[in-house]
């Protein structure tokens, strides 16, 4: 997989828990062009282990002299965001993947409803640059907890003008999905990125209001959860690998020198999907890719975020 | 590469020929004695110097003549180039891909200089020297996709990605193996490949589609496909079937070696950056059965593949009329010896 | 071709069924499509607003508009002919919102003519319910001269545009709303297979 070597050019504290990072390419060249909604996977070396986290590109696709991402600090996670907040400074060198878009606007859409919760605003910032350039009809609905969490509010007002609507939870202001989705013209597409309850609520409301599923789009990246240790057995490469509790299955396989496929590392794209041959325990699915039926059937797993509660898990790789 | 562009035709008097170098670098597709569809996709990385895989977009001695043939076809039927309205970003992406790769790989023939959005493009073989503003339609003599498409060898289809599917929403197609862009434009991946026998049943398209949906910018891939054709004709379109159809029954034991051509497609796939669309290049290479027999190993291989070919594929590829004649002409050259796997000529 | 083989672009049609989550229903039907409407109204009628746009085929013996008028109390528009239905579809789109379910019943030519109008408003044909009623006649596009014959009944027919004898393939374009017609005797002029009415 092609990677890009970047240097951190700037770090800005946006709110008390959100920082924005600006990357430039180490060789001084412009970074690759990309489309609104794309993300990159950032590699971090944390205590000798490689962590890879996906982050949406939030800078304008029109300017690829640099890329920008925003990272929300998650204290009770495995440390990727804490590393970004505490260790990454201007001048830090990182590697990132080429941009991948799992959250593209539908170019046949007559109108676009963008719904963001908290740090979920980031993919929309690059999408809005594209929508503005294309002269598309859109609305942005951005909900956040309190005034001090209003990341990027002024930038959004400048970008979107009167197309943006803010909802401050502490002021009792919530997005009314029933109202929002019940009077949109034919050909409208809706997009949501934010906390899981918000995403679920919007998807459910759209379904109950008769929206076809291919007009509703969501992007959620999961972080690999901490769990119990188990052993994964690879049938084709004939390897037995112990997956420690604080590592994902994909990371453990990579550490053992297995060339496993991956793309988003957040359980969204399905690229790393493996066939489960057998297990003596239960699969713990954390992805947003497999259908409920597939999860129940238990013969597929996304090793980037999912793991197992078992002693041994046999997969076809 | 020191390249002399040939003056030759792909219609009427058919003066097309391959030089010995063109025969040697021909992308012979059969690595085994039997052929069946497979996904057979590999990374489109720089290949062996001199091979058709050396550069991002291959250029050969037929470049000028192929562009001229495309010009004639488009003049007769402008619908051979279609771009649905939502594909404008993809049009500019394609222009960039074409100009950047040609200028980088063949600087003696093509030059691209950029001053911000102001681009200066020089195509020496076709005598084009044009300055334009990238992103500004009014500064080009035609839409960007057609502008660059007329300067590339091979057909291009650009697919929009949505609904976990790829839609053939743009294309310039003048040298196709019997499919119609005007008819197929707008189709989903499976609809577009609807008429291909066997492959659907084998789940080939499900797997290929899943793979392509994840294809990344900066990591293009390629595969080879093939068919056969009578006469070195590029425009074997359904539109002009009344023109070339009679040729299919004109093959005899006496003319088979010079009249029947193996047509190999080097198919390349590129993720495009601004549009997130997928460019699909279909570059055809033609070689007569006689020229294949320049290399005895290829003659033996082709003889066996033709003999073993599944009847549905033979029918689909339109070879049924003359397949036996090809087999009979090659038979004396095949001693039955094991030639191992691989596509190499010697 | 061997058994078990199907051209993937060929549309398959299903009987109309009310979509339970829709906030509005728009039923578009012409001629024998009237049967599709009647079958739909034999199911429990939904509570949400329903609009029915229908015209009989003026040349057909069978008429449905009387029965439909008795079954559908509100939201029924009886139009004069096919064009009338299609313009009524266009006229109704502006007031439709996301959540509206569209239903089309008729022959293939009508189904795709109506689908194309909906598509221009941003409605994906995947999300439209379509029931083929009455004749199996196919709309066919001549790949040589681009003329579409809206109702072809035979495996081989004469193109009204260029006069060639065309074989009707199963390959279907949703954008053109037609099957492909390809010259049948290009290789051996005059060698035309038996003509049979296979799309009655």
CSV table of N, CA and C in Angstrom, one decimal, chain A residues 95-151:
chain,number,residue,atom,x,y,z
A,95,UNK,N,3.7,8.9,9.1
A,95,UNK,CA,3.3,8.4,7.8
A,95,UNK,C,1.8,8.2,7.7
A,96,UNK,N,1.3,8.5,6.6
A,96,UNK,CA,-0.2,8.4,6.4
A,96,UNK,C,-0.4,7.7,5.1
A,97,UNK,N,-1.6,7.1,5.0
A,97,UNK,CA,-2.0,6.4,3.7
A,97,UNK,C,-2.4,7.5,2.7
A,98,UNK,N,-2.6,7.1,1.5
A,98,UNK,CA,-3.2,7.9,0.5
A,98,UNK,C,-4.7,8.1,0.9
A,99,UNK,N,-5.3,9.2,0.5
A,99,UNK,CA,-6.7,9.3,0.9
A,99,UNK,C,-7.6,8.3,0.3
A,100,UNK,N,-8.6,7.9,1.1
A,100,UNK,CA,-9.6,6.9,0.6
A,100,UNK,C,-11.0,7.5,1.0
A,101,UNK,N,-11.9,7.4,0.1
A,101,UNK,CA,-13.2,8.0,0.3
A,101,UNK,C,-14.3,7.0,0.5
A,102,UNK,N,-14.8,6.8,1.7
A,102,UNK,CA,-15.9,5.9,2.0
A,102,UNK,C,-17.2,6.7,2.3
A,103,UNK,N,-17.1,8.0,2.1
A,103,UNK,CA,-18.2,8.9,2.5
A,103,UNK,C,-18.3,10.0,1.5
A,104,UNK,N,-18.5,9.6,0.3
A,104,UNK,CA,-18.5,10.5,-0.8
A,104,UNK,C,-20.0,11.1,-1.0
A,105,UNK,N,-20.1,12.3,-1.5
A,105,UNK,CA,-21.4,12.8,-1.8
A,105,UNK,C,-21.9,12.0,-3.1
A,106,UNK,N,-23.2,11.8,-3.2
A,106,UNK,CA,-23.8,11.2,-4.3
A,106,UNK,C,-24.0,12.3,-5.4
A,107,UNK,N,-23.3,12.2,-6.5
A,107,UNK,CA,-23.3,13.3,-7.5
A,107,UNK,C,-24.6,13.4,-8.2
A,108,UNK,N,-25.5,12.5,-8.1
A,108,UNK,CA,-26.8,12.6,-8.7
A,108,UNK,C,-27.8,13.3,-7.8
A,109,UNK,N,-27.4,13.5,-6.5
A,109,UNK,CA,-28.3,14.1,-5.5
A,109,UNK,C,-28.8,15.5,-6.0
A,110,UNK,N,-30.0,15.8,-5.7
A,110,UNK,CA,-30.6,17.1,-6.0
A,110,UNK,C,-30.3,18.1,-4.9
A,111,UNK,N,-30.2,17.5,-3.7
A,111,UNK,CA,-30.0,18.3,-2.5
A,111,UNK,C,-29.3,17.4,-1.5
A,112,UNK,N,-28.5,18.0,-0.6
A,112,UNK,CA,-27.7,17.2,0.4
A,112,UNK,C,-27.9,17.7,1.8
A,113,UNK,N,-28.4,16.9,2.7
A,113,UNK,CA,-28.6,17.2,4.1
A,113,UNK,C,-27.4,16.6,4.8
A,114,UNK,N,-26.6,17.5,5.4
A,114,UNK,CA,-25.4,17.0,6.1
A,114,UNK,C,-25.7,17.1,7.6
A,115,UNK,N,-25.5,16.0,8.4
A,115,UNK,CA,-25.8,16.1,9.8
A,115,UNK,C,-24.5,15.7,10.6
A,116,UNK,N,-24.0,16.6,11.4
A,116,UNK,CA,-22.8,16.3,12.2
A,116,UNK,C,-23.1,16.4,13.7
A,117,UNK,N,-22.4,15.5,14.4
A,117,UNK,CA,-22.4,15.6,15.9
A,117,UNK,C,-21.0,15.6,16.4
A,118,UNK,N,-20.7,16.7,17.1
A,118,UNK,CA,-19.3,16.8,17.7
A,118,UNK,C,-18.2,16.8,16.7
A,119,UNK,N,-17.2,15.9,16.9
A,119,UNK,CA,-16.1,15.8,16.1
A,119,UNK,C,-16.4,15.2,14.7
A,120,UNK,N,-17.7,14.7,14.6
A,120,UNK,CA,-18.2,14.2,13.3
A,120,UNK,C,-18.3,15.2,12.2
A,121,UNK,N,-18.0,16.5,12.6
A,121,UNK,CA,-18.1,17.6,11.6
A,121,UNK,C,-17.0,17.5,10.6
A,122,UNK,N,-15.9,16.8,10.9
A,122,UNK,CA,-14.7,16.9,10.1
A,122,UNK,C,-14.9,16.4,8.6
A,123,UNK,N,-15.5,15.3,8.3
A,123,UNK,CA,-15.6,14.9,6.9
A,123,UNK,C,-16.4,15.9,6.1
A,124,UNK,N,-17.4,16.6,6.8
A,124,UNK,CA,-18.2,17.5,6.1
A,124,UNK,C,-17.5,18.8,5.7
A,125,UNK,N,-16.4,19.1,6.4
A,125,UNK,CA,-15.7,20.3,6.0
A,125,UNK,C,-15.0,20.2,4.7
A,126,UNK,N,-14.5,19.0,4.3
A,126,UNK,CA,-14.0,18.9,2.9
A,126,UNK,C,-15.1,18.7,1.9
A,127,UNK,N,-16.2,18.0,2.4
A,127,UNK,CA,-17.4,17.9,1.4
A,127,UNK,C,-18.0,19.2,1.1
A,128,UNK,N,-18.1,20.1,2.1
A,128,UNK,CA,-18.7,21.4,1.8
A,128,UNK,C,-17.9,22.2,0.8
A,129,UNK,N,-16.5,22.1,0.9
A,129,UNK,CA,-15.7,22.8,-0.1
A,129,UNK,C,-16.1,22.3,-1.5
A,130,UNK,N,-16.3,21.0,-1.7
A,130,UNK,CA,-16.7,20.4,-3.0
A,130,UNK,C,-18.1,20.9,-3.3
A,131,UNK,N,-19.0,20.9,-2.4
A,131,UNK,CA,-20.4,21.2,-2.7
A,131,UNK,C,-20.5,22.7,-3.1
A,132,UNK,N,-19.7,23.5,-2.4
A,132,UNK,CA,-19.7,25.0,-2.8
A,132,UNK,C,-19.2,25.1,-4.2
A,133,UNK,N,-18.1,24.4,-4.5
A,133,UNK,CA,-17.5,24.5,-5.8
A,133,UNK,C,-18.5,24.1,-6.9
A,134,UNK,N,-19.2,23.0,-6.6
A,134,UNK,CA,-20.1,22.4,-7.6
A,134,UNK,C,-21.5,23.2,-7.7
A,135,UNK,N,-21.6,24.2,-6.7
A,135,UNK,CA,-22.8,24.9,-6.7
A,135,UNK,C,-24.0,24.1,-6.3
A,136,UNK,N,-23.8,23.1,-5.5
A,136,UNK,CA,-24.9,22.2,-5.1
A,136,UNK,C,-25.7,22.8,-4.0
A,137,UNK,N,-27.0,22.3,-3.9
A,137,UNK,CA,-27.9,22.7,-2.8
A,137,UNK,C,-27.6,21.8,-1.6
A,138,UNK,N,-27.4,22.4,-0.5
A,138,UNK,CA,-27.2,21.6,0.7
A,138,UNK,C,-27.5,22.4,2.0
A,139,UNK,N,-27.7,21.6,3.1
A,139,UNK,CA,-27.9,22.2,4.4
A,139,UNK,C,-26.9,21.4,5.4
A,140,UNK,N,-26.3,22.2,6.3
A,140,UNK,CA,-25.5,21.5,7.3
A,140,UNK,C,-26.2,21.7,8.7
A,141,UNK,N,-26.4,20.6,9.4
A,141,UNK,CA,-27.0,20.6,10.7
A,141,UNK,C,-25.9,20.1,11.7
A,142,UNK,N,-25.4,21.0,12.6
A,142,UNK,CA,-24.3,20.6,13.4
A,142,UNK,C,-24.6,20.7,14.9
A,143,UNK,N,-24.6,19.6,15.5
A,143,UNK,CA,-25.0,19.6,17.0
A,143,UNK,C,-23.7,19.3,17.8
A,144,UNK,N,-23.6,20.1,18.9
A,144,UNK,CA,-22.5,19.8,19.8
A,144,UNK,C,-22.9,20.1,21.2
A,145,UNK,N,-22.1,19.8,22.2
A,145,UNK,CA,-22.5,19.7,23.6
A,145,UNK,C,-22.8,21.1,24.2
A,146,UNK,N,-21.7,22.0,24.1
A,146,UNK,CA,-21.9,23.3,24.7
A,146,UNK,C,-21.1,24.3,23.9
A,147,UNK,N,-21.2,25.5,24.3
A,147,UNK,CA,-20.6,26.6,23.5
A,147,UNK,C,-19.1,26.4,23.4
A,148,UNK,N,-18.5,25.9,24.5
A,148,UNK,CA,-17.0,25.8,24.4
A,148,UNK,C,-16.6,24.6,23.5
A,149,UNK,N,-17.6,23.7,23.1
A,149,UNK,CA,-17.3,22.6,22.2
A,149,UNK,C,-17.6,23.0,20.7
A,150,UNK,N,-17.9,24.2,20.5
A,150,UNK,CA,-18.3,24.6,19.2
A,150,UNK,C,-17.1,24.7,18.2
A,151,UNK,N,-16.4,23.6,18.0
A,151,UNK,CA,-15.3,23.6,17.1
A,151,UNK,C,-15.6,24.1,15.7
